[in-house]
Coordinates of C-alpha atoms and ligand atoms in Angstrom, one line a residue:
M11 CA 6.9 -38.1 111.6
M12 CA 8.8 -40.8 110.5
P13 CA 10.6 -41.2 107.3
S14 CA 8.7 -44.1 106.9
Q15 CA 5.9 -42.5 106.6
L16 CA 6.9 -40.3 103.6
F17 CA 7.3 -42.4 101.5
Q18 CA 4.4 -44.8 99.6
E19 CA 5.0 -47.6 97.3
A20 CA 5.9 -46.4 93.4
P21 CA 6.3 -42.2 95.0
Y22 CA 6.7 -40.9 91.1
R23 CA 3.8 -43.1 89.6
G24 CA 1.9 -39.9 87.9
R25 CA 3.9 -37.3 88.6
R26 CA 5.6 -34.5 86.2
A27 CA 9.7 -34.3 86.6
V28 CA 11.7 -31.0 83.9
L29 CA 13.5 -33.4 81.5
A30 CA 16.4 -30.8 81.3
T31 CA 17.4 -30.4 77.7
M32 CA 17.1 -27.9 73.9
H33 CA 19.1 -31.8 72.5
G34 CA 16.2 -34.5 71.6
K35 CA 17.3 -36.2 75.6
E36 CA 13.5 -37.0 75.9
Q37 CA 13.7 -39.2 73.5
A38 CA 16.1 -41.4 75.2
I39 CA 15.4 -41.2 79.0
G40 CA 11.6 -40.8 78.7
P41 CA 10.6 -43.9 77.7
P42 CA 12.3 -46.0 80.4
M43 CA 11.0 -43.6 83.1
R44 CA 7.1 -43.7 81.9
R45 CA 7.3 -47.9 82.2
L46 CA 9.9 -47.6 85.4
L47 CA 8.5 -45.6 87.9
G48 CA 5.3 -44.6 85.9
L49 CA 6.5 -40.5 86.1
E50 CA 6.9 -38.0 82.5
L51 CA 8.9 -35.8 81.1
V52 CA 8.1 -32.1 80.1
G53 CA 10.8 -29.3 79.4
A54 CA 11.0 -26.2 80.3
P55 CA 10.5 -23.3 78.2
E56 CA 13.6 -20.3 77.4
L57 CA 15.8 -22.8 79.0
D58 CA 19.5 -22.9 77.8
T59 CA 22.1 -26.2 78.6
D60 CA 24.2 -25.5 76.3
R61 CA 26.2 -22.1 78.6
F62 CA 26.7 -24.7 81.7
G63 CA 29.1 -25.9 79.0
T64 CA 29.0 -27.5 75.2
F65 CA 31.3 -30.2 73.7
A66 CA 31.9 -27.4 71.2
G67 CA 33.6 -25.9 73.0
D68 CA 33.0 -22.5 73.0
V69 CA 32.0 -22.4 76.3
P70 CA 33.9 -24.2 78.9
R71 CA 32.4 -26.4 81.5
N72 CA 32.6 -25.0 84.8
G73 CA 32.6 -27.9 87.9
S74 CA 32.7 -31.7 87.9
M75 CA 30.0 -33.6 85.8
L76 CA 27.9 -34.2 89.3
E77 CA 28.0 -30.8 89.9
V78 CA 26.8 -29.1 86.3
A79 CA 24.2 -32.0 86.1
V80 CA 22.4 -30.9 89.6
R81 CA 23.1 -27.4 87.8
K82 CA 20.9 -27.8 84.7
A83 CA 17.4 -29.5 86.7
R84 CA 18.2 -26.5 89.0
E85 CA 17.4 -24.2 86.5
G86 CA 15.1 -26.9 83.8
M87 CA 12.8 -27.0 88.2
R88 CA 13.0 -22.4 88.9
L89 CA 12.3 -21.9 85.1
S90 CA 9.5 -24.5 85.4
Q91 CA 8.8 -24.5 88.7
A92 CA 9.2 -27.6 89.3
R93 CA 10.0 -29.9 92.8
L94 CA 10.9 -32.7 90.3
G95 CA 13.9 -32.3 87.8
L96 CA 16.0 -34.5 85.2
A97 CA 19.4 -33.5 83.8
S98 CA 22.3 -35.3 81.8
E99 CA 25.8 -34.1 81.7
G100 CA 28.6 -36.4 79.2
T101 CA 32.0 -36.1 78.7
Y102 CA 34.1 -37.7 75.7
G103 CA 37.9 -38.0 74.8
P104 CA 41.0 -39.7 74.3
H105 CA 41.3 -43.6 76.6
P106 CA 44.3 -42.3 78.6
D107 CA 45.9 -46.0 77.8
I108 CA 44.3 -47.0 74.4
P109 CA 45.5 -44.4 71.1
F110 CA 42.8 -44.2 69.0
M111 CA 40.3 -45.5 71.4
T112 CA 37.8 -43.1 72.7
V113 CA 35.9 -43.7 76.8
G114 CA 32.2 -41.8 77.4
R115 CA 30.9 -40.3 81.2
E116 CA 27.7 -40.2 81.1
I117 CA 26.0 -39.2 84.0
I118 CA 22.5 -38.4 85.0
V119 CA 20.3 -37.3 87.5
L120 CA 17.0 -36.7 89.6
V121 CA 17.0 -33.8 91.8
D122 CA 13.7 -34.0 94.7
D123 CA 13.3 -31.0 95.9
D124 CA 10.2 -33.0 97.8
A125 CA 11.9 -35.5 99.3
G126 CA 15.0 -33.7 99.5
L127 CA 17.4 -36.3 97.9
T128 CA 19.4 -36.1 93.9
V129 CA 19.3 -40.0 92.6
Q130 CA 23.0 -40.5 90.5
E131 CA 23.4 -43.2 88.1
H132 CA 27.0 -43.2 85.5
L133 CA 28.6 -45.1 83.3
I134 CA 30.9 -45.4 80.7
T135 CA 31.1 -46.3 77.1
H136 CA 33.8 -47.5 74.5
D137 CA 30.3 -46.8 72.0
V138 CA 29.5 -43.6 70.6
T139 CA 31.0 -41.9 67.9
C140 CA 33.9 -39.7 68.8
T141 CA 36.0 -39.0 66.0
L142 CA 37.3 -36.5 63.4
R143 CA 39.4 -36.0 60.8
F144 CA 42.3 -33.3 58.9
V145 CA 41.4 -32.7 55.5
E146 CA 42.0 -30.2 52.0
P147 CA 38.7 -28.3 50.2
G148 CA 40.4 -31.2 48.1
S149 CA 40.1 -34.0 49.2
D150 CA 38.2 -37.2 50.2
W151 CA 35.8 -36.3 52.8
M152 CA 32.8 -37.4 52.1
S153 CA 33.6 -41.8 52.8
F154 CA 34.4 -40.0 56.5
L155 CA 31.0 -38.4 55.9
D156 CA 29.7 -42.1 55.0
E157 CA 32.0 -43.7 57.7
I158 CA 30.0 -41.7 60.3
G159 CA 27.1 -42.3 59.4
F160 CA 26.4 -38.3 58.3
P161 CA 24.2 -36.8 58.1
A162 CA 21.8 -38.8 60.5
Q163 CA 25.6 -38.4 62.9
G164 CA 26.5 -34.0 62.7
V165 CA 29.3 -33.0 62.9
L166 CA 31.3 -29.9 63.2
V167 CA 33.8 -28.1 61.1
R168 CA 36.6 -26.4 62.4
S169 CA 39.9 -24.7 60.7
H170 CA 42.3 -26.4 61.8
Q171 CA 45.5 -23.6 62.7
A172 CA 43.7 -20.9 64.2
S173 CA 42.0 -19.7 67.7
R174 CA 40.4 -22.1 69.0
N175 CA 36.8 -21.4 68.4
A176 CA 38.0 -18.8 64.9
Y177 CA 35.3 -20.7 62.8
L178 CA 33.4 -23.1 64.1
R179 CA 29.9 -24.3 61.7
K180 CA 27.8 -26.8 63.6
D181 CA 23.7 -27.6 62.1
L182 CA 25.2 -28.8 58.7
R183 CA 22.3 -29.9 57.3
D184 CA 24.2 -31.7 54.0
A185 CA 27.4 -32.1 52.2
A186 CA 27.5 -29.5 49.7
E187 CA 26.5 -26.9 53.7
V188 CA 30.0 -29.0 54.7
A189 CA 31.4 -28.1 51.9
A190 CA 31.5 -24.2 51.6
A191 CA 32.1 -25.1 55.5
V192 CA 34.8 -26.8 55.5
A193 CA 36.4 -24.3 52.3
Q194 CA 35.4 -21.3 54.2
A195 CA 37.7 -22.9 57.4
A196 CA 40.4 -24.0 55.1
R197 CA 41.1 -20.8 54.4
L198 CA 41.1 -19.4 57.9
S199 CA 43.5 -21.1 58.7
Q200 CA 47.4 -21.7 58.7
D201 CA 48.4 -25.2 56.5
G202 CA 45.3 -25.2 54.7
R203 CA 43.2 -27.2 56.7
A204 CA 40.3 -28.1 57.6
R205 CA 39.0 -30.0 60.6
I206 CA 35.3 -31.5 61.1
E207 CA 34.5 -33.8 64.2
T208 CA 31.6 -35.5 65.1
D209 CA 28.7 -34.0 66.7
M210 CA 28.5 -35.3 70.5
R211 CA 24.9 -33.7 71.4
A212 CA 21.9 -36.5 72.0
H213 CA 19.7 -34.7 69.0
R214 CA 23.0 -35.0 66.3
N215 CA 24.5 -38.6 68.2
P216 CA 22.3 -41.5 67.3
S217 CA 25.3 -43.8 68.8
R218 CA 25.1 -41.2 72.4
M219 CA 21.0 -41.4 72.5
A220 CA 21.8 -45.0 72.7
V221 CA 23.9 -45.2 75.4
L222 CA 21.3 -42.0 76.9
A223 CA 18.5 -44.7 76.5
T224 CA 21.1 -47.1 78.8
L225 CA 21.7 -45.3 81.4
A226 CA 17.9 -43.5 82.0
E227 CA 17.3 -47.5 82.6
K228 CA 19.8 -47.7 84.6
L229 CA 18.7 -44.8 87.4
A230 CA 14.7 -45.9 86.6
H231 CA 16.0 -49.1 88.4
R232 CA 16.8 -47.5 91.2
I233 CA 14.8 -44.6 91.5
A234 CA 12.5 -47.7 91.4
A235 CA 14.7 -49.0 95.0
P236 CA 13.5 -49.0 97.9
C237 CA 15.7 -48.6 100.8
P238 CA 15.4 -51.2 103.4
A239 CA 14.9 -48.9 106.7
C240 CA 12.9 -46.5 105.0
R241 CA 12.0 -47.1 101.6
A242 CA 13.5 -44.0 100.1
P243 CA 13.9 -44.2 96.9
G244 CA 17.0 -44.4 94.6
F245 CA 18.4 -47.2 96.7
G246 CA 22.6 -48.5 95.5
V247 CA 25.8 -48.6 95.8
I248 CA 27.2 -46.0 97.0
E249 CA 30.5 -47.1 97.9
T250 CA 33.1 -49.7 96.1
H251 CA 35.5 -51.3 98.2
K252 CA 38.7 -52.8 96.2
G253 CA 41.2 -56.2 97.7
L254 CA 39.4 -59.2 96.7
P255 CA 42.0 -61.1 97.6
C256 CA 44.2 -64.1 95.7
S257 CA 42.7 -67.9 94.8
E258 CA 46.7 -69.1 95.0
C259 CA 48.0 -66.4 97.7
G260 CA 45.6 -64.6 99.4
T261 CA 46.7 -61.2 98.6
P262 CA 44.5 -58.9 98.2
T263 CA 44.6 -57.3 94.5
A264 CA 43.0 -54.4 93.4
S265 CA 39.7 -56.2 92.4
I266 CA 36.7 -55.0 93.4
R267 CA 36.0 -57.5 96.5
L268 CA 32.0 -56.3 98.0
H269 CA 29.8 -53.1 97.0
V270 CA 28.4 -51.1 100.1
H271 CA 24.3 -50.2 99.3
G272 CA 23.7 -47.2 101.1
C273 CA 20.0 -44.9 101.1
L274 CA 20.7 -41.1 100.5
L275 CA 18.6 -39.9 103.2
C276 CA 18.9 -42.3 106.2
E277 CA 22.0 -44.0 107.6
F278 CA 21.1 -47.8 106.1
R279 CA 23.9 -49.7 105.0
D280 CA 24.2 -52.7 103.8
E281 CA 27.5 -54.7 102.4
R282 CA 27.4 -57.3 99.5
G283 CA 29.7 -59.3 97.3
R284 CA 30.3 -58.7 93.8
P285 CA 27.5 -58.9 91.8
D286 CA 28.9 -61.6 89.0
G287 CA 29.6 -63.7 93.5
R288 CA 33.1 -64.1 92.7
L289 CA 35.3 -64.2 95.7
T290 CA 39.3 -64.6 94.3
E291 CA 40.7 -63.1 91.8
E292 CA 42.9 -64.6 90.2
P293 CA 47.0 -64.9 90.1
Y294 CA 47.7 -63.4 86.8
F295 CA 46.2 -60.1 88.4
C296 CA 48.1 -60.3 92.0
S297 CA 50.5 -58.4 92.8
W298 CA 53.0 -61.2 95.1
C299 CA 52.2 -64.7 92.4
N300 CA 52.9 -61.7 89.2
P301 CA 55.5 -59.1 89.8
Ligands
ZN16 ZN1 48.9 -64.3 94.4
ZN17 ZN1 16.5 -44.9 104.3

């Protein structure tokens, strides 16, 4: 059978996929999947995504973000005996160049065992609340909690100077529980200080949940894009090429020149210019004009 006969229009309409999450991500990922694809998400019973790694660091992550996301999706599919699975994975840390700036990377995948393909999308964000404060039990840490939007935005409390996971409290519900955790963490710290940090799990971090909704929308659009040759879902950018020429001298710069759109199943490729239509780069970014 030719591939073109395998894929009809809207191949996911009326189907169900397992979303591998313990952290309420269906509220962000479910709506765009339903609206743009007609795909319904269901949870996986007995799923423990924490064993693939946690933000708190008590379970280290093994492998790349893409590998972990696919592994989580597959675990959800295995538990539910499903052929379609979704999962996402995020990482947050200090910006490499800008002090006090946090940068986050989120990736999301749809694994389709019937079609034999995995569609992925990712995004980089600076909009997620991700910060920490070192405090003493008597100091004014309440203003920090107000600043980050506690309790909708959750916090973790641990000792400042102790072996990293000697004391770690999550799921603190109110200021009194935070106070008790701060006192205990400070007592166990060599310098008598506790560390309060933002919880990065989606259900305890509203700004991250919003970013996941944006990413899910991006993935749904990609899944909805069929390959012009074989109609397989997930047609989109598979490579970017740098070398946008300088407007003054034509020297290739480090800016993106073109995107290669490709199919996940067949060999069809389509080179396209930048989405913003620009054909040249400012001399400011040229290594010849502005060395
Ligand atoms: Zn130039
Ligand atoms: Zn194709």
